[in-house]
């Protein structure tokens, strides 16, 4: 599975707090790095991810009648990064991602020059998805 969830690092007292963050894993990296100062070598493992978010007011914390969380990919208009790196140790588990067909598809979530923008040869992104944990 390349769909992962982790505990949110947000303040639980904030309005519209959600306990989990969701992401697509785009890449798994294993690197050998030299620690500055000590000169020692250390194995470092990290993931490159595409973040899902709850920033869209139509789906912020929304739950459908079957009790599934409804989320959307972070867009260029959101105040958080669409891509990021994370420690694999922070993963809670995988989840099943279900497209929310009723919200439609798009290829305009990110600017046209983005590394993850849909092209004529690639599928479009669904505007929203349901999470089956």
CSV table of C-alpha atoms in Angstrom, one decimal:
chain,number,residue,atom,x,y,z
A,1,UNK,CA,0.0,0.0,0.0
A,2,UNK,CA,1.3,3.5,-0.8
A,3,UNK,CA,-1.5,5.3,1.2
A,4,UNK,CA,-0.3,6.0,4.8
A,5,UNK,CA,-1.7,7.7,7.9
A,6,UNK,CA,0.1,9.2,10.9
A,7,UNK,CA,-0.8,11.0,14.1
A,8,UNK,CA,-1.4,14.7,13.4
A,9,UNK,CA,1.1,17.1,14.9
A,10,UNK,CA,-1.5,19.8,15.2
A,11,UNK,CA,-2.7,21.3,18.4
A,12,UNK,CA,-5.9,19.3,19.5
A,13,UNK,CA,-7.5,22.5,20.9
A,14,UNK,CA,-7.6,24.1,17.5
A,15,UNK,CA,-11.0,24.3,15.8
A,16,UNK,CA,-11.5,21.6,13.1
A,17,UNK,CA,-8.7,19.5,14.6
A,18,UNK,CA,-8.4,16.1,13.0
A,19,UNK,CA,-6.3,13.4,14.7
A,20,UNK,CA,-4.6,12.0,11.6
A,21,UNK,CA,-2.6,13.2,8.6
A,22,UNK,CA,-2.9,11.2,5.4
A,23,UNK,CA,-0.4,10.9,2.5
A,24,UNK,CA,0.6,9.1,-0.7
A,25,UNK,CA,4.1,7.7,-0.7
A,26,UNK,CA,5.8,8.8,-3.9
A,27,UNK,CA,9.3,7.5,-3.0
A,28,UNK,CA,11.2,5.5,-0.4
A,29,UNK,CA,14.8,6.6,0.2
A,30,UNK,CA,17.7,4.9,2.1
A,31,UNK,CA,20.8,7.1,2.4
A,32,UNK,CA,24.1,7.0,4.2
A,33,UNK,CA,24.9,10.4,5.6
A,34,UNK,CA,27.9,11.9,7.4
A,35,UNK,CA,27.0,13.6,10.6
A,36,UNK,CA,28.3,17.2,10.8
A,37,UNK,CA,30.7,17.6,13.7
A,38,UNK,CA,31.3,14.0,14.5
A,39,UNK,CA,32.1,12.8,11.0
A,40,UNK,CA,30.3,9.5,11.7
A,41,UNK,CA,28.2,7.8,9.1
A,42,UNK,CA,24.6,7.0,9.7
A,43,UNK,CA,21.8,5.2,7.8
A,44,UNK,CA,18.9,7.5,7.2
A,45,UNK,CA,15.5,6.3,5.8
A,46,UNK,CA,12.8,8.7,4.7
A,47,UNK,CA,9.7,8.9,2.5
A,48,UNK,CA,8.8,11.5,-0.1
A,49,UNK,CA,5.0,12.1,0.2
A,50,UNK,CA,2.1,13.9,-1.4
A,51,UNK,CA,-0.1,15.2,1.4
A,52,UNK,CA,-3.8,15.1,1.8
A,53,UNK,CA,-5.5,17.8,3.7
A,54,UNK,CA,-8.7,19.0,5.2
A,55,UNK,CA,-8.3,22.6,4.1
A,56,UNK,CA,-11.3,22.6,1.7
A,57,UNK,CA,-14.2,24.1,3.7
A,58,UNK,CA,-16.6,21.7,2.0
A,59,UNK,CA,-14.8,18.6,3.4
A,60,UNK,CA,-12.9,19.9,6.5
A,61,UNK,CA,-13.6,17.1,9.0
A,62,UNK,CA,-16.6,16.0,7.0
A,63,UNK,CA,-17.8,12.4,7.4
A,64,UNK,CA,-20.2,10.7,5.0
A,65,UNK,CA,-23.2,8.7,6.1
A,66,UNK,CA,-21.1,5.5,6.2
A,67,UNK,CA,-18.7,7.2,8.7
A,68,UNK,CA,-15.7,7.6,6.4
A,69,UNK,CA,-13.5,10.6,6.6
A,70,UNK,CA,-13.6,12.8,3.4
A,71,UNK,CA,-10.3,14.4,2.4
A,72,UNK,CA,-8.6,16.1,-0.6
A,73,UNK,CA,-5.1,16.5,-1.9
A,74,UNK,CA,-3.3,19.6,-0.7
A,75,UNK,CA,-3.5,22.2,-3.5
A,76,UNK,CA,-1.3,25.2,-4.5
A,77,UNK,CA,-3.9,27.5,-2.8
A,78,UNK,CA,-3.5,25.8,0.6
A,79,UNK,CA,-1.3,27.2,3.3
A,80,UNK,CA,0.6,23.9,3.7
A,81,UNK,CA,3.1,22.2,1.4
A,82,UNK,CA,1.7,19.7,-1.2
A,83,UNK,CA,4.8,17.5,-0.9
A,84,UNK,CA,7.1,16.7,2.0
A,85,UNK,CA,9.5,14.3,3.5
A,86,UNK,CA,8.8,12.2,6.6
A,87,UNK,CA,10.3,9.5,8.8
A,88,UNK,CA,8.9,6.1,8.1
A,89,UNK,CA,8.8,5.4,11.9
A,90,UNK,CA,5.9,7.9,12.2
A,91,UNK,CA,3.6,5.7,10.0
A,92,UNK,CA,0.7,4.3,12.0
A,93,UNK,CA,-0.7,2.1,9.2
A,94,UNK,CA,-1.8,1.9,5.6
A,95,UNK,CA,-5.4,2.7,4.6
A,96,UNK,CA,-7.7,2.2,1.7
A,97,UNK,CA,-8.3,5.3,-0.4
A,98,UNK,CA,-11.8,5.5,-2.1
A,99,UNK,CA,-12.4,8.1,-4.8
A,100,UNK,CA,-15.3,10.4,-4.0
A,101,UNK,CA,-16.8,10.2,-7.5
A,102,UNK,CA,-19.6,12.7,-6.7
A,103,UNK,CA,-17.0,15.5,-6.3
A,104,UNK,CA,-15.5,14.9,-9.8
A,105,UNK,CA,-12.0,14.9,-11.2
A,106,UNK,CA,-9.5,17.6,-12.0
A,107,UNK,CA,-5.9,18.1,-13.3
A,108,UNK,CA,-5.6,21.7,-11.8
A,109,UNK,CA,-4.8,21.0,-8.2
A,110,UNK,CA,-1.2,22.2,-8.7
A,111,UNK,CA,0.4,24.6,-11.2
A,112,UNK,CA,1.1,23.3,-14.7
A,113,UNK,CA,4.9,23.2,-14.0
A,114,UNK,CA,4.5,21.0,-10.9
A,115,UNK,CA,6.3,17.7,-10.7
A,116,UNK,CA,3.0,15.9,-10.0
A,117,UNK,CA,0.6,17.6,-12.3
A,118,UNK,CA,-1.6,15.4,-14.4
A,119,UNK,CA,-0.9,15.4,-18.1
A,120,UNK,CA,-2.8,14.2,-21.2
A,121,UNK,CA,-1.0,10.8,-20.8
A,122,UNK,CA,-1.7,10.5,-17.0
A,123,UNK,CA,-4.9,10.1,-15.0
A,124,UNK,CA,-6.5,13.1,-13.4
A,125,UNK,CA,-6.8,13.5,-9.6
A,126,UNK,CA,-10.1,13.1,-7.9
A,127,UNK,CA,-11.1,16.3,-6.0
A,128,UNK,CA,-11.8,14.3,-2.8
A,129,UNK,CA,-11.4,10.8,-1.4
A,130,UNK,CA,-12.9,8.7,1.4
A,131,UNK,CA,-10.7,7.0,3.9
A,132,UNK,CA,-11.4,3.5,5.0
A,133,UNK,CA,-9.2,2.8,8.0
